XYZ file of C-alpha atoms in Angstrom:
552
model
C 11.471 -16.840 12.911
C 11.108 -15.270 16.505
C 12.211 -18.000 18.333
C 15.264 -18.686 16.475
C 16.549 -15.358 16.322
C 16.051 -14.884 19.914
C 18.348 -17.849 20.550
C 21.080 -15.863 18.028
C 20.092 -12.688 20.498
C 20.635 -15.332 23.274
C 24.137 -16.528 21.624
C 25.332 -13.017 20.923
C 24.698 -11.589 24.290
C 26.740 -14.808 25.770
C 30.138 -13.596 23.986
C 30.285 -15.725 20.490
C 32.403 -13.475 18.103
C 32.045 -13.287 15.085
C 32.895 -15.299 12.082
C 30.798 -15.120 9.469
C 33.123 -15.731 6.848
C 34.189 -19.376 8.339
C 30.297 -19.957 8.578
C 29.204 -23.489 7.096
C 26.213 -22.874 4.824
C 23.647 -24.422 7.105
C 24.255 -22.745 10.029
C 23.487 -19.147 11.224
C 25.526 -15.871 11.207
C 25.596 -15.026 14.342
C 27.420 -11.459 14.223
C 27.718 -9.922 10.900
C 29.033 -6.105 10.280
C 26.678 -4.086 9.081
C 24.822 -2.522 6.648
C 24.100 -6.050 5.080
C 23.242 -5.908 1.211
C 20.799 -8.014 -0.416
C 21.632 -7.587 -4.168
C 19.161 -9.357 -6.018
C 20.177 -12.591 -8.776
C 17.002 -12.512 -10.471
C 13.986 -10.483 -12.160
C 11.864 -11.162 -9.507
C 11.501 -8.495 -6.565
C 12.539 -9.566 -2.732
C 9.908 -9.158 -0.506
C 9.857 -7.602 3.078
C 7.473 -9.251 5.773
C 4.879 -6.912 6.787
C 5.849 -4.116 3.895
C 6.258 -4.960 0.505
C 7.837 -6.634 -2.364
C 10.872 -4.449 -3.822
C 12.265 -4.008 -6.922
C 16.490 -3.181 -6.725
C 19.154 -3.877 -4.239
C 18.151 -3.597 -0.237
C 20.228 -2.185 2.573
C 19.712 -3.147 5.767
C 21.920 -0.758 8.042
C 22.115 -1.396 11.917
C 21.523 2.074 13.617
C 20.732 2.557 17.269
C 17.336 2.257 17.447
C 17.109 -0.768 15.311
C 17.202 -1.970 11.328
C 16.656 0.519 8.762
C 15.512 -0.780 5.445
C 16.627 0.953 2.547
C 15.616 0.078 -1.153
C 18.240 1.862 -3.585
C 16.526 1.548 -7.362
C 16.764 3.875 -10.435
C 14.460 7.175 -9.973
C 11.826 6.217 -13.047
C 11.706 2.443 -11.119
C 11.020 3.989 -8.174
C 8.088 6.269 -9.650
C 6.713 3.168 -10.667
C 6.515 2.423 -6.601
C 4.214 4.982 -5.718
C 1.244 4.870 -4.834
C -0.706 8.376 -4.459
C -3.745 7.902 -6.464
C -5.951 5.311 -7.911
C -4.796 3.480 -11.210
C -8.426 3.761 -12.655
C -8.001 7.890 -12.782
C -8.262 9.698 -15.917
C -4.686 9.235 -18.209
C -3.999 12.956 -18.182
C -4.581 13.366 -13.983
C -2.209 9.654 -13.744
C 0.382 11.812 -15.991
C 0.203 14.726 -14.136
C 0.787 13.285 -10.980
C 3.860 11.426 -12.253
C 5.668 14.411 -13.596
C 4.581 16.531 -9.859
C 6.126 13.056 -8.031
C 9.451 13.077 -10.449
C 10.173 16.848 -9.917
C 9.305 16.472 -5.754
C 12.019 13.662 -6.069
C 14.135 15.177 -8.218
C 14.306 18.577 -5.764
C 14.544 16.805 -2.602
C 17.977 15.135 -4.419
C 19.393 18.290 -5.018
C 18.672 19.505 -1.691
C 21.000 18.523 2.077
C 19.660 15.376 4.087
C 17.137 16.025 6.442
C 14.854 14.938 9.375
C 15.034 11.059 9.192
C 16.927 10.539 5.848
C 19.511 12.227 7.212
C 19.424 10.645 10.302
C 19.247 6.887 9.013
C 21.299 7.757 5.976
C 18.944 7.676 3.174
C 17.463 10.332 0.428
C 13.859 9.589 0.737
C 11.204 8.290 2.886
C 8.190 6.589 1.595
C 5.308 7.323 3.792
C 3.110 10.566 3.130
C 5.820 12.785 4.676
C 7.499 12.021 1.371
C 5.599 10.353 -1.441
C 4.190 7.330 -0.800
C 5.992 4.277 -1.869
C 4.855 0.212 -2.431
C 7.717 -0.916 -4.459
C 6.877 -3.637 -6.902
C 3.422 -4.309 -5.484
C 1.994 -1.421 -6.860
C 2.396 -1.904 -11.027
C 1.848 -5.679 -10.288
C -1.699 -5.290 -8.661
C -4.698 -4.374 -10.154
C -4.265 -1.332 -12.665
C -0.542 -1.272 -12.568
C 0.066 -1.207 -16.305
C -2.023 2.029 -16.526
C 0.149 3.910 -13.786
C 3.402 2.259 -15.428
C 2.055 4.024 -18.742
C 1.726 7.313 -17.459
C 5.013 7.154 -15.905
C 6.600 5.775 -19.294
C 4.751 8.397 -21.281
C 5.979 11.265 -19.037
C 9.412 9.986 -18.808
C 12.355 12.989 -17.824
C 9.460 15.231 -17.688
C 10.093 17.709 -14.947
C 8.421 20.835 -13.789
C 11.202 23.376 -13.518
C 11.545 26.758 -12.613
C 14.573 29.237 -13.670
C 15.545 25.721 -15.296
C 15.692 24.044 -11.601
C 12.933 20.881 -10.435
C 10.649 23.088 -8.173
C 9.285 21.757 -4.733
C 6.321 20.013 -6.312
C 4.198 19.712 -3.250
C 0.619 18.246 -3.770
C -2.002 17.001 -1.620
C -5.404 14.969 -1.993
C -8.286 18.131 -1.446
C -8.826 21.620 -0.767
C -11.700 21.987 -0.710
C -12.101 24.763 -3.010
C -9.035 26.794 -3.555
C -5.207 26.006 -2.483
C -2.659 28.056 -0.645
C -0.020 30.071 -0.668
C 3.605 28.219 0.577
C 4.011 30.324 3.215
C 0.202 30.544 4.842
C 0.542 26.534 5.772
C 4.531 26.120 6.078
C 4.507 29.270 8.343
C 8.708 28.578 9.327
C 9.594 28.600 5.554
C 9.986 31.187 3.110
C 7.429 32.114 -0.274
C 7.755 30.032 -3.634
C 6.954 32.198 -6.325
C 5.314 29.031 -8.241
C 3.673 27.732 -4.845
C 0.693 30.770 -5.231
C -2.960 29.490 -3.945
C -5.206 29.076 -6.962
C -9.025 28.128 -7.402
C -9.549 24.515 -7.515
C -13.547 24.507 -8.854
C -13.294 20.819 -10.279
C -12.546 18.887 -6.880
C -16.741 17.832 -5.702
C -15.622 14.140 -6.631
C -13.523 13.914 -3.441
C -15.108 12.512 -0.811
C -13.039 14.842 1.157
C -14.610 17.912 -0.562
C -16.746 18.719 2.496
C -16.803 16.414 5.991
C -18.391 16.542 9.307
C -17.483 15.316 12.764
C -19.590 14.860 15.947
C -17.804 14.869 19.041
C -19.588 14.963 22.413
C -19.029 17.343 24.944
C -18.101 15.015 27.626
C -15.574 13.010 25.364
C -14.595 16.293 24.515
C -13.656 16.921 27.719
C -12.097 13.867 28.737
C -9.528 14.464 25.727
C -9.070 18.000 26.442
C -8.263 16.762 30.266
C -5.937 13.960 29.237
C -4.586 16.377 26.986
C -3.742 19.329 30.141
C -5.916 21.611 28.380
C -8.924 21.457 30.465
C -8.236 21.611 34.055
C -11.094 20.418 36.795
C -11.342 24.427 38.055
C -13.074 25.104 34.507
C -15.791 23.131 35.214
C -17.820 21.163 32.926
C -17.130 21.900 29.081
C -20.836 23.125 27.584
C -19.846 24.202 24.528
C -17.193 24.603 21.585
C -16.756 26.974 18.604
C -14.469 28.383 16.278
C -13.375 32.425 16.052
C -11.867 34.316 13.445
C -8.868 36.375 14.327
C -8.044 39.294 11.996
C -6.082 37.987 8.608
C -5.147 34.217 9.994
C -6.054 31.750 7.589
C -7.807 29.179 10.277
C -9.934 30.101 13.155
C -8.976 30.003 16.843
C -11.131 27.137 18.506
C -12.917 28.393 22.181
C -13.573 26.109 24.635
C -16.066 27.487 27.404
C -17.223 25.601 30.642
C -19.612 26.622 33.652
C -16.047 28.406 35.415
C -13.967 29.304 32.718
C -12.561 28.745 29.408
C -9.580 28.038 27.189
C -8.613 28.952 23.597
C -5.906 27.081 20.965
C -5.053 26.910 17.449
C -7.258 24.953 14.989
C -4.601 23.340 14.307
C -3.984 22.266 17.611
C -7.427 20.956 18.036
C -7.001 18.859 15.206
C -3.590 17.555 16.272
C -5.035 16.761 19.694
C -8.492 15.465 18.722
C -5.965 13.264 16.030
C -3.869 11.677 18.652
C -6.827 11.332 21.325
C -9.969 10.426 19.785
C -8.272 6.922 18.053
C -6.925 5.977 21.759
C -9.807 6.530 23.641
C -13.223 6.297 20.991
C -11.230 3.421 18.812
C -14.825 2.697 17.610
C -16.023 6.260 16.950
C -12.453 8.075 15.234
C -11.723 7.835 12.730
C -15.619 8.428 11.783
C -17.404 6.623 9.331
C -17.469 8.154 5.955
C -17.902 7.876 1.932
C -13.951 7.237 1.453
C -12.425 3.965 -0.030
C -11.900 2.792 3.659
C -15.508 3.283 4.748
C -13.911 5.979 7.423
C -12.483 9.453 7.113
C -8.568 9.435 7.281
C -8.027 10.579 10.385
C -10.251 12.325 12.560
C -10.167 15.417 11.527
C -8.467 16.117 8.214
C -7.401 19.782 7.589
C -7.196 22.566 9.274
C -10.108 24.130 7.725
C -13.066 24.278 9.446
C -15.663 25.743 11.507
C -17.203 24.154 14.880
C -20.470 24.787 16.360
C -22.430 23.231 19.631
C -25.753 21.558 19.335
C -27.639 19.417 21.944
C -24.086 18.889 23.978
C -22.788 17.963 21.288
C -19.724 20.068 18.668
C -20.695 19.738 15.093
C -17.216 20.272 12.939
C -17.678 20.928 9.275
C -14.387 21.209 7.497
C -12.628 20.967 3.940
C -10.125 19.461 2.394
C -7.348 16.976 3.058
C -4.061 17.790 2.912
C -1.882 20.728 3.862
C -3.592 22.108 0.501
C -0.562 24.131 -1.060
C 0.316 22.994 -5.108
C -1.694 20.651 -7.055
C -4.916 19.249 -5.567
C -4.858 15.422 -6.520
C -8.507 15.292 -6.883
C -8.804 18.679 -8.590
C -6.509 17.337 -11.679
C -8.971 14.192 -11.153
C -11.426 16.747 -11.806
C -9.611 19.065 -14.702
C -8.469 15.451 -16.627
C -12.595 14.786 -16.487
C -13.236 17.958 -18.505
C -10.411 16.971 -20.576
C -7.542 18.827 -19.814
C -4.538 17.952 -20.738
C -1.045 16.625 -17.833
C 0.677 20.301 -18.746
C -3.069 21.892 -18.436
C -3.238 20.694 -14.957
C 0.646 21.243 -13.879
C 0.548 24.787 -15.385
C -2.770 25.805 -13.512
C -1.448 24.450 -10.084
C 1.957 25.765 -10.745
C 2.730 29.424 -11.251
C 4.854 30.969 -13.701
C 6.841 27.157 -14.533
C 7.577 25.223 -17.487
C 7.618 21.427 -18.042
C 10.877 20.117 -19.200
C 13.007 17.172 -19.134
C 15.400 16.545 -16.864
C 16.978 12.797 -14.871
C 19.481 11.276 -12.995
C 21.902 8.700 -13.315
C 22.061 8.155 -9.747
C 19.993 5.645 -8.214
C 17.471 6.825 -5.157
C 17.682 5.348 -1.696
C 14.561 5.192 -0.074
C 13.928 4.672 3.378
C 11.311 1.789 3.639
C 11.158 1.414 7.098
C 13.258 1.593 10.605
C 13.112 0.969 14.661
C 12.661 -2.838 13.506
C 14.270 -5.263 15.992
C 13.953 -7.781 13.218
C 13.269 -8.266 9.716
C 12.856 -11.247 7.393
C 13.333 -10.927 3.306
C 12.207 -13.389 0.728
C 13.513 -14.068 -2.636
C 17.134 -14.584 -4.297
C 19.355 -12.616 -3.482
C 23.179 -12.337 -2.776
C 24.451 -11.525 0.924
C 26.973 -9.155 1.355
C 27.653 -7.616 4.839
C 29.483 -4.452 6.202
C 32.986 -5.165 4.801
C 31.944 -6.437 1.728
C 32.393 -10.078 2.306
C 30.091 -12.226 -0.062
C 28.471 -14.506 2.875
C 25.929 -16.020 0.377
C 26.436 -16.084 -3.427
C 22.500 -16.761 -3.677
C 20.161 -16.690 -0.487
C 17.336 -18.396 -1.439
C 13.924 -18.725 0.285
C 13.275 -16.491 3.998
C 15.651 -15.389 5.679
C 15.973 -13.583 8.843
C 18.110 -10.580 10.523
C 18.020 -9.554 13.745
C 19.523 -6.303 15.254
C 22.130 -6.775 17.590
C 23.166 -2.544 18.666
C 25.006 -0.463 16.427
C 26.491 -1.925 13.123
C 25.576 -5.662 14.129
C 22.880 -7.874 12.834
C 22.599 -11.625 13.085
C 21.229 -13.760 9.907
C 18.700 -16.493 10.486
C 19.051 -18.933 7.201
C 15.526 -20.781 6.295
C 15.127 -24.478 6.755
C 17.073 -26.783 4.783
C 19.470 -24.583 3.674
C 22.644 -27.246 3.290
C 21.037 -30.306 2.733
C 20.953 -31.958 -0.580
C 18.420 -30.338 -3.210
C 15.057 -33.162 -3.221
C 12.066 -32.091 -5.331
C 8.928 -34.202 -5.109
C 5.145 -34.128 -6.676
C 2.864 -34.477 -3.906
C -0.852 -33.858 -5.229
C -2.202 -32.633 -8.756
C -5.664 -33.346 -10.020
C -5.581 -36.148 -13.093
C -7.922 -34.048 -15.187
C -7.889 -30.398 -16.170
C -9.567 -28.312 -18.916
C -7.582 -26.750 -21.184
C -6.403 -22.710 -20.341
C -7.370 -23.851 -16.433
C -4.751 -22.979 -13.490
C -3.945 -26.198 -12.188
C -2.895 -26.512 -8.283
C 0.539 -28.581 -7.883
C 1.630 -29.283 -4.518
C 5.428 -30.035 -4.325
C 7.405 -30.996 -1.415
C 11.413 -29.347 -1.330
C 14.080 -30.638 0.754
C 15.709 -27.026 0.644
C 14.681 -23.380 -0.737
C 14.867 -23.607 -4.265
C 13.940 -21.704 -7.678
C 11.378 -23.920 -8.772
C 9.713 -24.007 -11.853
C 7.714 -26.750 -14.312
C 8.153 -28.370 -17.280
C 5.347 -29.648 -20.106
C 6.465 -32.319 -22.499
C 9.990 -31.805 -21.820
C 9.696 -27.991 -22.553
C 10.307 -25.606 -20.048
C 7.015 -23.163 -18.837
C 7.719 -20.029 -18.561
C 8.946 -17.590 -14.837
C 10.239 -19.853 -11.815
C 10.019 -18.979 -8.392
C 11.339 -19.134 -5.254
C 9.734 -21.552 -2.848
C 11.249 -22.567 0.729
C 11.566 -25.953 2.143
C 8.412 -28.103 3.020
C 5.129 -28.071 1.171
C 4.169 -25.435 -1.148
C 1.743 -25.145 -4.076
C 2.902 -24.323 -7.702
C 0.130 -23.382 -10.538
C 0.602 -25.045 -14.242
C -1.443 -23.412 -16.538
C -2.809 -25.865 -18.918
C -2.392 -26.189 -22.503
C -5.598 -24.608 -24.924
C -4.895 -28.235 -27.061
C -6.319 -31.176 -25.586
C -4.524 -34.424 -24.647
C -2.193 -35.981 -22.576
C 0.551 -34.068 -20.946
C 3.289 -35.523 -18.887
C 4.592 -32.849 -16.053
C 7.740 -32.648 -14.309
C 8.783 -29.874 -11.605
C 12.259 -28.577 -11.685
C 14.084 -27.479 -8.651
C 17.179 -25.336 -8.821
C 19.868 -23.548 -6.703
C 22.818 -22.129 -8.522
C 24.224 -24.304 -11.256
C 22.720 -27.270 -9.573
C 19.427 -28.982 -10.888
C 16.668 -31.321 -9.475
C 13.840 -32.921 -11.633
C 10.857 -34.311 -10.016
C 9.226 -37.964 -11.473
C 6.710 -37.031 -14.218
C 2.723 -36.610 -13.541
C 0.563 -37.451 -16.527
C -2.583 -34.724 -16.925
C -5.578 -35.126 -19.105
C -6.471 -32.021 -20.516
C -9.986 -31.847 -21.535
C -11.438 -29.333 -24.814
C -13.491 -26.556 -22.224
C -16.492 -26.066 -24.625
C -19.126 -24.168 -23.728
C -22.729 -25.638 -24.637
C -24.683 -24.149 -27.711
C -27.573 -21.781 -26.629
C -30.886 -23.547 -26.276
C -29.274 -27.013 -26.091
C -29.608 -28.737 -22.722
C -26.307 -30.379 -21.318
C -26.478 -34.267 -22.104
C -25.846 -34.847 -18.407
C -28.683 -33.134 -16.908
C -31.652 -34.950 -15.529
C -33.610 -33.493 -17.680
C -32.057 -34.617 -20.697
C -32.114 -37.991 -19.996
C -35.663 -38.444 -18.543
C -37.579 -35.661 -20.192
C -41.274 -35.723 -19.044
C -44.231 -33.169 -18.414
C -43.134 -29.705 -15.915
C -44.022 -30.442 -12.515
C -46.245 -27.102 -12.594
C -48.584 -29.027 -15.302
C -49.020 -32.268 -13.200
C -49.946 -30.220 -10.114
C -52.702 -28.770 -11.999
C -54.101 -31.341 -14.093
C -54.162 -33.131 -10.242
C -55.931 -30.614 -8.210
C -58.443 -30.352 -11.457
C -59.136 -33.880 -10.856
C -59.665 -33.020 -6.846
C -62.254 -30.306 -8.168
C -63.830 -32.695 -10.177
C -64.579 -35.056 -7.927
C -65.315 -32.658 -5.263
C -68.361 -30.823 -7.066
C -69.550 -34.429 -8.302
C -69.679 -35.314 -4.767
C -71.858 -32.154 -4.197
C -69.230 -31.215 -1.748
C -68.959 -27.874 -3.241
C -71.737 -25.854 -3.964
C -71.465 -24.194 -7.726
């Protein structure tokens, strides 16, 4: 796609105006007005190159800076999007988290624009400054049906506060008891339900306790790069960590053979953060007992202490996680012991109840932005700026390009135009029966495509774009002969392919004890090869002793 948009960049820049609505169907849109809609014709999500597959409409807006990708979907779909712990958790901690993620979204709805929503013109992001958010991908891998369960059986219910969705803040860890609002979010005022509790049931985290080794001399070198350590200090020798009076973290000292410097453990671990990834790639983040094989980043809290051994600072901290409302792995840890989802809300929580409240209004979330190009796949109709229909049903990849302010240009895939050709290029003769059977296909255009048994239809098409690409048939649990034809669609139009005839075989397992008729042993059975090397070194012994070659 990079090529071809950079000739519509190329086009653009040259003075072409545009015309989108004239546009034939098989050539590009050179200028359209943005934000261009992609408003789906289907059940089946549109995927984004490089993010995810998304359920809902997209918006892709045209700010200054780039695209901005916005998925707008109903607040329980979009629940089903996130992704904040691990599906195979404990029902009650999977429930908990869902009602902590619907009041956090439900607050930040009732609450002004801010930061980058505001900016790019959306209500939510979905990184970890927000809640994290994978769109369809997340109930349709591995697991998915238990988080979709926990967000069905929790549906509406919201943690409220003098009857309003409180600011449901959560994090992964802390490492032994949580925080007050205000210690950790020092520019913002108290939350009377955001009160640091114990958190005594959080030693499954891997997170629970970590250490770091850092070297003084790459110490050093980040502290220079950093303008914290200027050459008149002299060499750094050690590091270590100071209370001050009531603060909550410790100061971290730096001391070198001609002088010293002092900062903030939080920025140390902002610094050490940025630093230690661009100059010890190999080393930051370190190795650890996480998912990912590594810590998350190189230091992960705040909270912890730093001493110098052999030239080299030893950090042992706690936690991940700003560490102020519910600890993720602590209701991992309550669910365990068999707590119930308003157990662990009501412990983490102070002084709330657990209601139900919703929305009619759908959520926009902000999926990504500074892209200078983006390419969706699925079906979907194309609407631009001024709500001019420029395709009724895009199907396949297509491209957009960011052109400045309010302008994108749309790349259409190959073969859009031509007349619809379907075509069975390879399947297998035989199959057994229940086995997913490889079909290549060839398509003259991008296509719904789909394949039919006997003259009945299977079941779910998809989208496939011109060229090669590979289908799956699932074969019939009755054996026989099965005549296959691939169906190729686009709109009210319809394309069959010529028929493929399949044996499908009865996939029987052999009965225990009884050898497989076409093993060699089966049809040449004859003494173990163990017995004949015996019996023939026996008869080397033999003759050996009568030989008197061996004395008895």
């Amino acid at each position: 796609m990079k090529a071809s948009l950079t000739a519509v960049l190329l086009v653009a820049s040259l003075g072409v105006g545009s015309h989108a609505a004239a546009a034939p169907r098989n050539t590009r849109f050179e200028s359209v007005r943005a934000p261009v809609r992609l408003v789906p014709t289907g059940d089946k999500p549109t995927t984004i190159e490089g993010l995810h597959s998304y359920f809902g409409g997209l918006r892709l807006a045209a700010a200054g800076d780039g695209i901005v990708v916005v998925n707008r979907l109903p607040l329980e779909r979009y629940l089903l999007g996130l992704q904040e712990v691990p599906s195979w958790w404990p029902p009650a901690a999977l429930q908990a988290q869902a009602v902590a993620a619907r009041t956090y979204a439900l607050h930040t709805l009732g609450r002004p624009r801010a930061g980058a929503a505001a900016t790019y013109g959306f209500d939510i992001c979905a990184s970890v400054e927000c809640q994290v958010f994978a769109g369809a991908d997340v109930v349709s891998g591995s697991g998915g049906e238990r988080w979709l369960r926990a967000v069905d059986d929790t549906a509406g219910r919201t943690i409220l506060y003098k009857d309003q969705p409180i600011l449901a803040r959560y994090h992964s860890t802390s490492g032994g008891r949580t925080f007050d609002n205000e210690q950790i979010f020092t520019d913002e005022r108290a939350y009377p339900y955001l009160k640091g509790v114990d958190s005594t049931t959080e030693e499954s985290s891997p997170l629970y306790r970590w250490t770091v080794y850092v070297r003084m001399d790459r110490l050093q070198r980040m502290m220079r790069a950093a303008g914290r350590w200027r050459g008149g200090k002299g060499r750094l020798v050690e590091a270590r960590t100071k209370r001050r009076g009531n603060a909550l973290d410790p100061d971290v000292l730096l001391r070198g053979r001609k002088g010293r410097a002092v900062m903030s453990a939080a920025e140390f671990r902002t610094l050490l953060g940025e630093l230690g990834p661009r100059f010890y790639p190999d080393l930051y983040p370190s190795p650890w007992t996480t998912s990912s094989g590594y810590l998350p980043e190189t230091l992960p809290s705040d909270h912890f202490e730093i001493d110098t051994d052999a030239g080299t600072a030893i950090v042992r901290g706690r936690g991940w996680g700003h560490g102020v409302g519910m600890s993720q792995w602590g209701a991992f840890g309550m669910a365990r012991e068999g707590a119930s989802y308003e157990d662990i809300i009501e412990h983490y929580y102070t002084g709330i109840e657990v209601g139900d409240r919703s929305t009619g209004e759908p959520i926009d979330v902000g999926v990504d932005w500074g892209r200078f190009e983006v390419a969706a796949t699925g079906a979907f109709a194309l609407i631009d700026g001024r709500g001019r229909v420029l395709e009724e049903e895009a199907l396949g990849t297509w491209g957009f390009a960011w052109l400045g302010p309010n302008r994108l240009a749309i790349e259409p895939p190959e073969g859009v135009g031509r007349p619809l050709r379907v075509g069975i290029l390879r399947v297998p003769p035989e199959a057994r029966a229940g086995e997913a059977v490889p079909i290549t296909i060839e398509l003259s255009r991008p296509a719904r495509v789909s394949t039919v048994t006997d003259g009945a239809d299977d079941a779910g098409a998809v989208v496939e774009d011109s060229g090669r690409s590979r289908l799956t048939w699932d074969a019939p649990e009755q054996p026989g002969r099965y005549r296959i034809e691939v169906v190729a669609a686009v709109g009210s139009r319809e394309e069959r392919s010529s028929a493929i005839t399949v044996s499908v075989t009865a996939d029987e397992e052999p009965e225990p004890g009884v050898a497989d008729d076409a093993s060699p042993s089966s049809r040449d059975p004859g003494p173990p090869v163990l017995v004949l090397i015996a019996g023939a070194l026996l008869i080397i012994l033999v003759v050996a002793l009568w030989a008197g070659r061996i004395r008895a």
